[in-house]
GROMACS .gro file of C-alpha atoms in nm:
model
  346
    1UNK     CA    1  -0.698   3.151  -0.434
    2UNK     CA    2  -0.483   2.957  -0.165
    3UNK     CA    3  -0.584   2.604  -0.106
    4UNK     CA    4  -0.557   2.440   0.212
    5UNK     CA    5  -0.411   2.109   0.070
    6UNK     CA    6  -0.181   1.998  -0.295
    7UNK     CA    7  -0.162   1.616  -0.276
    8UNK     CA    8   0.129   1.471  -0.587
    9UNK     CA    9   0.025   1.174  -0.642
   10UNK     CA   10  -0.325   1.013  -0.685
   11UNK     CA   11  -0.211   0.667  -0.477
   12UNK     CA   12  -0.385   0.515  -0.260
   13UNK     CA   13  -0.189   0.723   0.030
   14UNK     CA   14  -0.313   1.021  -0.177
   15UNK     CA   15  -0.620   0.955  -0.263
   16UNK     CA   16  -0.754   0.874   0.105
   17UNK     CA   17  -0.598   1.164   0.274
   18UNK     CA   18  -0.776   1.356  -0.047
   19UNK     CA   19  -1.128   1.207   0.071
   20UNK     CA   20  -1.064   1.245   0.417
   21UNK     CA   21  -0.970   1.602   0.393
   22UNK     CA   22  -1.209   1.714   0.146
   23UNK     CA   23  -1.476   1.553   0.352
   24UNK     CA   24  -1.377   1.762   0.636
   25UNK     CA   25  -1.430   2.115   0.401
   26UNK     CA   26  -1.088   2.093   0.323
   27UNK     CA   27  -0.983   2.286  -0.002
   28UNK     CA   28  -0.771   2.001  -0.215
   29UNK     CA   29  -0.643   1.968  -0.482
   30UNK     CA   30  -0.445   1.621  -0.632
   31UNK     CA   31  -0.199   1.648  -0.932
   32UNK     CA   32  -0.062   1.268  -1.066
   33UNK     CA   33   0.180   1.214  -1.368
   34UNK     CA   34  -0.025   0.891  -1.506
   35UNK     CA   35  -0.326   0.811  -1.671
   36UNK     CA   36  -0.673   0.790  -1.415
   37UNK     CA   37  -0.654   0.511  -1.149
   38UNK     CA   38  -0.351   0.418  -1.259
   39UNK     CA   39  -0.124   0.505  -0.985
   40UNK     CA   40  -0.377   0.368  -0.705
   41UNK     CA   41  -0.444   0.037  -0.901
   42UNK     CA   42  -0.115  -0.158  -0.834
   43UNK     CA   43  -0.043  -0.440  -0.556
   44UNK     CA   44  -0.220  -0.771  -0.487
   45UNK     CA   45  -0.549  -0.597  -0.362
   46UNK     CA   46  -0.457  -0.800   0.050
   47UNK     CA   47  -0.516  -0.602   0.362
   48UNK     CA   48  -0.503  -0.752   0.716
   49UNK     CA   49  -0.375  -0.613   1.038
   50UNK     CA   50  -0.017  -0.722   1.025
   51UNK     CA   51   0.252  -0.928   0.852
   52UNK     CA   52   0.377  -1.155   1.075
   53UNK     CA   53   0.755  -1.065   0.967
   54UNK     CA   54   0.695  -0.694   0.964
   55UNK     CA   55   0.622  -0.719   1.319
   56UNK     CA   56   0.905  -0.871   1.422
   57UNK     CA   57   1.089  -0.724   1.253
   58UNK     CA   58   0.977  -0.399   1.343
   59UNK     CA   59   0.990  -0.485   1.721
   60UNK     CA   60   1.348  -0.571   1.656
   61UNK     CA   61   1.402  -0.223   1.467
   62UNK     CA   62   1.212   0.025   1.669
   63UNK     CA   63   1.089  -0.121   1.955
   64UNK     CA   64   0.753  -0.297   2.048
   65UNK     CA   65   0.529   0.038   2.080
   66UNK     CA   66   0.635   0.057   1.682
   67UNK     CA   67   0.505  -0.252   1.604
   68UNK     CA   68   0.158  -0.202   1.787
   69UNK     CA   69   0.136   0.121   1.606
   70UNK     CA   70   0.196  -0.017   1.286
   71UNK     CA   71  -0.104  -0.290   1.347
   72UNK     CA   72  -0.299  -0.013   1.506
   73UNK     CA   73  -0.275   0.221   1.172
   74UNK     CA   74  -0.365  -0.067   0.985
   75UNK     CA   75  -0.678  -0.136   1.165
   76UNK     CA   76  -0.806   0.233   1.064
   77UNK     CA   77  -0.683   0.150   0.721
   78UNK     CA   78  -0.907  -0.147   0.733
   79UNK     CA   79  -1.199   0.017   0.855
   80UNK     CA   80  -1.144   0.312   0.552
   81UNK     CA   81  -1.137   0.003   0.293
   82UNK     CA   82  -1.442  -0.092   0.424
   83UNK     CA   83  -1.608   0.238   0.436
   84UNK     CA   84  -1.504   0.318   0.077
   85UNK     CA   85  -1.642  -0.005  -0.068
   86UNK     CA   86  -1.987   0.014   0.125
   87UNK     CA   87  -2.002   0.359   0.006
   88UNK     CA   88  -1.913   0.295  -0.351
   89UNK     CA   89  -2.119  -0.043  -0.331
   90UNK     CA   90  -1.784  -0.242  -0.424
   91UNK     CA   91  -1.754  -0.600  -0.310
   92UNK     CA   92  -1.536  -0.675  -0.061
   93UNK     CA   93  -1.379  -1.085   0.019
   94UNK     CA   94  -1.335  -1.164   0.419
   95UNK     CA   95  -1.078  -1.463   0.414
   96UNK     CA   96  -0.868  -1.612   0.670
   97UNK     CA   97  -0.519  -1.471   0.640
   98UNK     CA   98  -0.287  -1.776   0.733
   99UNK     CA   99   0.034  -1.631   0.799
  100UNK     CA  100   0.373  -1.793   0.789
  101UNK     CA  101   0.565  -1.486   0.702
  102UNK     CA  102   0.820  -1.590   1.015
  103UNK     CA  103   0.884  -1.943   0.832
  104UNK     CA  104   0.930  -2.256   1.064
  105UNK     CA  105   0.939  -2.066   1.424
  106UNK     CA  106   0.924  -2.143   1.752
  107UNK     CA  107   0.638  -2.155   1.937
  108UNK     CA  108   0.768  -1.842   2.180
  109UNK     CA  109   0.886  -1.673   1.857
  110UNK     CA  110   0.489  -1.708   1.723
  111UNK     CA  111   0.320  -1.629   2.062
  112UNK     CA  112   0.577  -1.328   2.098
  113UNK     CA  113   0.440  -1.198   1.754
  114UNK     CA  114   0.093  -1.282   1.848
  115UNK     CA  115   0.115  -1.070   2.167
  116UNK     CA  116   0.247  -0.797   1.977
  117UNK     CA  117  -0.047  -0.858   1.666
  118UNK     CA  118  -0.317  -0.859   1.984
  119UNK     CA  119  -0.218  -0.591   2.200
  120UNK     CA  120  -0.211  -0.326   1.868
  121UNK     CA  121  -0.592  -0.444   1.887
  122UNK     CA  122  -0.581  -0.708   1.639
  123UNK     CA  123  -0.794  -1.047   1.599
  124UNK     CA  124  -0.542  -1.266   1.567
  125UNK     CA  125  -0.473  -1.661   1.698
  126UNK     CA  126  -0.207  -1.941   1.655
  127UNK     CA  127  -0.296  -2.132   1.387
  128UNK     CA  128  -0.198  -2.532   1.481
  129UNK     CA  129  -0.007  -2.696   1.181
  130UNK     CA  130  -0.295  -2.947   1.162
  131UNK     CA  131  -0.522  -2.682   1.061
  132UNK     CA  132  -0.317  -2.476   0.789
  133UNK     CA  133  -0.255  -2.641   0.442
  134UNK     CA  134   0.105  -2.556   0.480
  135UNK     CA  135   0.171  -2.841   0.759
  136UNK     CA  136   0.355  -2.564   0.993
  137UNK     CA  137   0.244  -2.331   1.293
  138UNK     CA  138   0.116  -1.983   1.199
  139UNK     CA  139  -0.069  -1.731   1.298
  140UNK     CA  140  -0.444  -1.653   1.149
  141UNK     CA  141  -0.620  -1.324   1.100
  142UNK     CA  142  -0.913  -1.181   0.898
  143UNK     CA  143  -0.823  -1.019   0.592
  144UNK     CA  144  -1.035  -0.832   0.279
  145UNK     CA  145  -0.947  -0.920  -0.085
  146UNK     CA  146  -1.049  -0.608  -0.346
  147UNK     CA  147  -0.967  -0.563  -0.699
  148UNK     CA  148  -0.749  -0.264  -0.698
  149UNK     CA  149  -0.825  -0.124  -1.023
  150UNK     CA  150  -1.195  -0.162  -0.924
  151UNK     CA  151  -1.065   0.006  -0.566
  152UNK     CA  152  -0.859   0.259  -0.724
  153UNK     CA  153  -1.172   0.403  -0.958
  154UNK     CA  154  -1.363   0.388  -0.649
  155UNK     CA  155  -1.176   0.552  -0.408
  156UNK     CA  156  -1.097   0.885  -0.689
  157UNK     CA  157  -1.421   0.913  -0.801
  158UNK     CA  158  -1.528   0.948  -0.429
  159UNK     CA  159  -1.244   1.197  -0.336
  160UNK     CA  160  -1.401   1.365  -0.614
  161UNK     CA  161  -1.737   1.386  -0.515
  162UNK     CA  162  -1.636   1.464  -0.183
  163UNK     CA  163  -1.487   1.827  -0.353
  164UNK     CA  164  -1.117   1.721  -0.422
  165UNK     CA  165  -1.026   1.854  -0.788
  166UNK     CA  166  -0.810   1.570  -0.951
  167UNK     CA  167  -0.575   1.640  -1.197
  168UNK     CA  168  -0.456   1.343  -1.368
  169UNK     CA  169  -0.186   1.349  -1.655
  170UNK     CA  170   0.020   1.611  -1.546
  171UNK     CA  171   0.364   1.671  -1.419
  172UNK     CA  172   0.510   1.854  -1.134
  173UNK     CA  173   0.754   2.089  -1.257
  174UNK     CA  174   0.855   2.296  -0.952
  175UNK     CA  175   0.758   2.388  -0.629
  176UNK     CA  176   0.859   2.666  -0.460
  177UNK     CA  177   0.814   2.779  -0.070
  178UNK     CA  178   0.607   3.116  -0.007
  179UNK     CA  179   0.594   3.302   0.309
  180UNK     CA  180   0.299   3.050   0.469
  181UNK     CA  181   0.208   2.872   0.154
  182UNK     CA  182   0.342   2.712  -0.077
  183UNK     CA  183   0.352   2.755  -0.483
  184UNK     CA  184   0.329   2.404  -0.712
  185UNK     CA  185   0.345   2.453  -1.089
  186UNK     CA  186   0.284   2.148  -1.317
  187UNK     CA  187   0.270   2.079  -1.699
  188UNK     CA  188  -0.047   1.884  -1.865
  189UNK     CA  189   0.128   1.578  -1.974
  190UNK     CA  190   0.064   1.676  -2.347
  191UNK     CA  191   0.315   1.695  -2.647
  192UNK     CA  192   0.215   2.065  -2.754
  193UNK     CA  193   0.165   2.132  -2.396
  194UNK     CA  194   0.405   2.459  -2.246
  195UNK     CA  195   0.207   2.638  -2.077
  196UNK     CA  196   0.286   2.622  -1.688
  197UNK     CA  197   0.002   2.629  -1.437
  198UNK     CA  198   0.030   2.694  -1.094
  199UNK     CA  199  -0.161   2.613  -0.745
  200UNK     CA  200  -0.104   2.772  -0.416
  201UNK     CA  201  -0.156   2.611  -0.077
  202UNK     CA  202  -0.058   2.615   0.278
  203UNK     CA  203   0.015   2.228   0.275
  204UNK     CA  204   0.177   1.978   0.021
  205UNK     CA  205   0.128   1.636   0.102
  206UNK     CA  206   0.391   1.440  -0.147
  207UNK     CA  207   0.349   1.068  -0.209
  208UNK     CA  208   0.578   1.105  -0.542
  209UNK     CA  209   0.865   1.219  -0.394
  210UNK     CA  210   0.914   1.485  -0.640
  211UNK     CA  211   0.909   1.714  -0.347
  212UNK     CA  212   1.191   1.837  -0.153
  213UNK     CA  213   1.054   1.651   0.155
  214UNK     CA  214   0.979   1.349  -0.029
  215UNK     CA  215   1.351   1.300  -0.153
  216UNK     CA  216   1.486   1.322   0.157
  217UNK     CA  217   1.202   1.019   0.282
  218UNK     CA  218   1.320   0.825  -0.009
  219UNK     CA  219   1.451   0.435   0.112
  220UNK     CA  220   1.641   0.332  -0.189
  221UNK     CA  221   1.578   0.188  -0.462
  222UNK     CA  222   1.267   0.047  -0.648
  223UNK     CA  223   1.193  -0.290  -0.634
  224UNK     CA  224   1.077  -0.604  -0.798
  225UNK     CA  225   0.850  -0.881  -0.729
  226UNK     CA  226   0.740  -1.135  -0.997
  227UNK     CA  227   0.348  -1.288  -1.028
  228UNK     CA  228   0.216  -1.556  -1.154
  229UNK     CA  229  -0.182  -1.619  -1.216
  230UNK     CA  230  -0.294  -1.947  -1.177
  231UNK     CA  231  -0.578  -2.156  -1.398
  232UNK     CA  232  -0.714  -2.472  -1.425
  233UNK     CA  233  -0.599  -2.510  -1.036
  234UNK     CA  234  -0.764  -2.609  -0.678
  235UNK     CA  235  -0.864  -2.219  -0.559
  236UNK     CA  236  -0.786  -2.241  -0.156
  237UNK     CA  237  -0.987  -2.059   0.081
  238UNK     CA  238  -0.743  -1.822   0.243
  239UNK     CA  239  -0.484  -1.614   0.185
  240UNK     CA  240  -0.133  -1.763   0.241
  241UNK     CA  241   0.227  -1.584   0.359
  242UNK     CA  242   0.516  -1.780   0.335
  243UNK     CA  243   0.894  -1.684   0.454
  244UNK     CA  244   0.977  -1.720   0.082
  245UNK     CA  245   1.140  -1.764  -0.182
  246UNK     CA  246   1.056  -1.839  -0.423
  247UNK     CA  247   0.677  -1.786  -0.323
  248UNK     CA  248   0.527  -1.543  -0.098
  249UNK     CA  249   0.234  -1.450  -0.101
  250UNK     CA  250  -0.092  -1.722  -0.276
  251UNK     CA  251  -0.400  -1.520  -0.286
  252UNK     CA  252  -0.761  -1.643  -0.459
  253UNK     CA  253  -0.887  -1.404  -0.738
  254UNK     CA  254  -1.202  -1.602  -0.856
  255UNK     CA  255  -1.142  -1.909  -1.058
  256UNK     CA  256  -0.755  -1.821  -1.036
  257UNK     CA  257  -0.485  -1.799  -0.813
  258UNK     CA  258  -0.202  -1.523  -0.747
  259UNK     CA  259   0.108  -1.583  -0.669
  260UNK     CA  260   0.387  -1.327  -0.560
  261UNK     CA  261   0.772  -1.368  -0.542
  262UNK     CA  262   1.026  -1.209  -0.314
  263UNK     CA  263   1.082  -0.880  -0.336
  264UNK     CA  264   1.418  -0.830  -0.575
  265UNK     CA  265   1.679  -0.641  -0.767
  266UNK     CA  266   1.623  -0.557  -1.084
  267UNK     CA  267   1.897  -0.788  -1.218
  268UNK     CA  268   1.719  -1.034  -1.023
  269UNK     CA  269   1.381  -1.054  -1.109
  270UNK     CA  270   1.446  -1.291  -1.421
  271UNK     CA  271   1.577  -1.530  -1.182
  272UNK     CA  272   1.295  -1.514  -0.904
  273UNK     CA  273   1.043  -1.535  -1.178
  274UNK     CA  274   1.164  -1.885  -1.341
  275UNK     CA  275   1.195  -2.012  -0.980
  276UNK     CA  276   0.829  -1.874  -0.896
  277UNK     CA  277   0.759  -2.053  -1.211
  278UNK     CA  278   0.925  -2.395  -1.123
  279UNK     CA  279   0.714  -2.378  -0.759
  280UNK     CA  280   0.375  -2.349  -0.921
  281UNK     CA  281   0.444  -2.647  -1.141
  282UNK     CA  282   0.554  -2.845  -0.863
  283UNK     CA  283   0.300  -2.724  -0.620
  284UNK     CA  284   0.019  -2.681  -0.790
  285UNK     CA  285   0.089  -2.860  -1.094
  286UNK     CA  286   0.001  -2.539  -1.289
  287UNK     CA  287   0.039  -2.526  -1.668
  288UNK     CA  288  -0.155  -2.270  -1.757
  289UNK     CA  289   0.006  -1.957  -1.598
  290UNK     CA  290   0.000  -1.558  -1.699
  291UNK     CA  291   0.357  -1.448  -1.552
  292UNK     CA  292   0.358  -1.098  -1.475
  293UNK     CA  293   0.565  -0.848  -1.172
  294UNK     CA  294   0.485  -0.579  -1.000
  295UNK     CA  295   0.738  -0.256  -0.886
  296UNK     CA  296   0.745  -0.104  -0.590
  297UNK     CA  297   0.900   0.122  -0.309
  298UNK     CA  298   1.114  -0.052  -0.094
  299UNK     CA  299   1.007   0.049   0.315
  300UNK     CA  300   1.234   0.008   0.584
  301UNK     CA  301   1.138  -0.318   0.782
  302UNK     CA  302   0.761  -0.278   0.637
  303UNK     CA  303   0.743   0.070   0.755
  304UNK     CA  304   0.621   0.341   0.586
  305UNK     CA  305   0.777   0.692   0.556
  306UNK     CA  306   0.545   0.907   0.675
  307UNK     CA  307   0.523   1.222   0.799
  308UNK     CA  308   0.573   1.600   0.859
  309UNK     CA  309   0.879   1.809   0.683
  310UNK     CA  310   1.113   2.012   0.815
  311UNK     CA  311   1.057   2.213   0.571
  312UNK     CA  312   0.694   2.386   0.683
  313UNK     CA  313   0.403   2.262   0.485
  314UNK     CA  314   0.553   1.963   0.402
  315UNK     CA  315   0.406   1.641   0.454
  316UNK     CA  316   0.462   1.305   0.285
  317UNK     CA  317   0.483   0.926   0.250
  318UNK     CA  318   0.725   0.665   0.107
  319UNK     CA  319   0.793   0.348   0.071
  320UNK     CA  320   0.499   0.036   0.006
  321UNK     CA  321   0.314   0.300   0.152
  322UNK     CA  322   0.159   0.513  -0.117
  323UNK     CA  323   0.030   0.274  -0.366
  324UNK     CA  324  -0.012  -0.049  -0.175
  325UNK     CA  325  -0.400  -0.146  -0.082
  326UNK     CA  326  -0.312  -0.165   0.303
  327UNK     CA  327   0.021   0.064   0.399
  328UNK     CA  328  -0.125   0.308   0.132
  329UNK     CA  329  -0.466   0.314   0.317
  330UNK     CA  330  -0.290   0.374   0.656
  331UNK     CA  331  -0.061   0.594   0.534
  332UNK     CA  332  -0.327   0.796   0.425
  333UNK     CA  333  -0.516   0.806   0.691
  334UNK     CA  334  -0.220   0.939   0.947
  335UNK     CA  335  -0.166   1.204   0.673
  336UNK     CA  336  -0.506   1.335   0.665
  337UNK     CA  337  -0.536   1.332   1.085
  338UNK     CA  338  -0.175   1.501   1.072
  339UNK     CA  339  -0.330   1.792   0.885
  340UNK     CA  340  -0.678   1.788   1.031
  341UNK     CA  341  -0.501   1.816   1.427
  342UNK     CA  342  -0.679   1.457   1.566
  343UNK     CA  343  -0.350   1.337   1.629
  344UNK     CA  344  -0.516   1.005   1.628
  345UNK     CA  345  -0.574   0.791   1.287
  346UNK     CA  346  -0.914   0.730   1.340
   0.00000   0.00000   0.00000
């Protein structure tokens, strides 16, 4: 039997083009090196629109039509969060996003963002420094807060259900192109384990990068970013960007608070954690912290890799794009309207 779709990698890139496709009568199968959930259950468990900094610089990279894109892929990513937890009764936060990604700007600098942020479709507005806890100018958005673990169980056991066979625990071993299909053969992830199996489809869609096409897409190295969690503190409201470092990102999880570092070198990340450490104790007077970091694909200027191979049949997604809560969830839904022909994300 010839599938229509192999998706490496049950991320959240994965995982929603899985749903999506299998929804659609789509024959799919997903094969993903780690344990269930794991691979979908990483990030801070944020989505909004935009990043104020990714925008800009974005607009600076690519142009301005990039930039709208971007915040218009992440509005269908938004709307597939919520559709996933409503579906899979999971409990979704709506906080303000207060965004100060682009540090202490000018005001043209924030309303050129803004304009940007608004005409992708957003809801966005300035947010006055007498209204944000930070003292500065910003700009505010809605955002949802999830647990991803909870997210991640969610969104497999509904790709599932919707007829996508998920293989977890198993490795990739080759994959080799066929005259209109092509031929995947993996290895259960077990120590007596030898024998090879093998699917057959007319489409891969890597978010691994194990994949000819997905090597090629890679951006460089992986990447680092420290946590801290919070107790015994005031909880804020919102969700907070800052230009960083040594903080930036402050997100509520309950009674606690999150807080992410800059994005680092591995020969870095002992440094950006002691001075994420030496911020919470002087801004929050925090003494009873859980340290922690989190590793992930660097993207070029926020942007994931995504797209159709030149080699046929292959279609991926790199960078924060296949794991991460919001850039995953976009970058699975252009993946799954690339293969079902809408052209559109929606």
């Amino acid at each position: 039997m010839v599938l229509d779709v192999v998706v490496i990698g049950a991320s959240v890139a994965g995982l929603t083009a899985a749903r999506r496709l299998a929804t659609e009568g789509f024959s799919v199968a997903v094969l993903d090196p780690n344990q269930a959930h794991a691979t979908a259950a990483i990030g801070h468990g944020v989505a909004a629109c935009a990043h104020a900094s990714t925008v800009a610089n974005m607009a600076g990279a690519y142009g301005d039509e990039a930039a709208r894109e971007h915040v218009r892929r992440n509005l269908a990513g938004l709307e597939e969060i919520r559709g996933v937890a409503a579906a899979g009764a999971l409990e979704l936060t709506e906080v303000e996003l207060h965004d100060h990604s682009l540090g202490v700007a000018l005001d043209r600098e924030l309303n050129r963002v803004l304009k940007l942020i608004g005409d992708g479709g957003a809801e966005i507005s300035l947010l006055p420094a007498e209204a944000s806890t930070r003292a500065a100018a910003g700009l505010r958005s809605p955002a949802l807060l999830v647990d991803p673990a909870d997210y991640a169980a969610v969104l497999d056991e509904q790709a599932e259900a919707a007829g996508a066979k998920i293989l977890h625990d198993v490795t990739v071993t080759r994959i080799k192109r066929l005259d209109g299909a092509t031929q995947v053969a993996f290895r259960r992830n077990l120590a007596w384990s030898r024998d090879l199996e093998v699917l057959t489809a007319h489409a891969v869609v890597d978010t691994l990068a194990v994949s000819p096409w997905g090597s090629v897409a890679g951006v460089g190295q992986p990447q680092y970013v420290p946590t801290l969690r919070l107790r015994g503190v005031e909880v804020p409201g919102e969700v907070t960007l800052l230009a960083g470092p040594p903080t930036w990102l402050i997100r509520p999880i309950g009674e606690e608070v999150l807080l992410l570092g800059p994005k680092c070198a591995r020969v870095q990340v002992a440094e950006a954690a002691a001075a994420l450490m030496n911020w919470a104790a002087t801004e929050f007077g925090a003494r009873d912290v859980m340290p922690g970091q989190l590793i992930i694909d660097p993207s070029d200027h926020g942007r994931p890799v995504v797209g159709a191979s030149a080699i046929p049949g292959g279609f991926y997604t790199r960078g924060n794009g296949r794991g991460e809560l919001m850039n995953g969830t976009a970058s699975g839904c252009y993946l799954a309207a690339l293969l079902l022909g809408t052209g559109v994300v929606l």
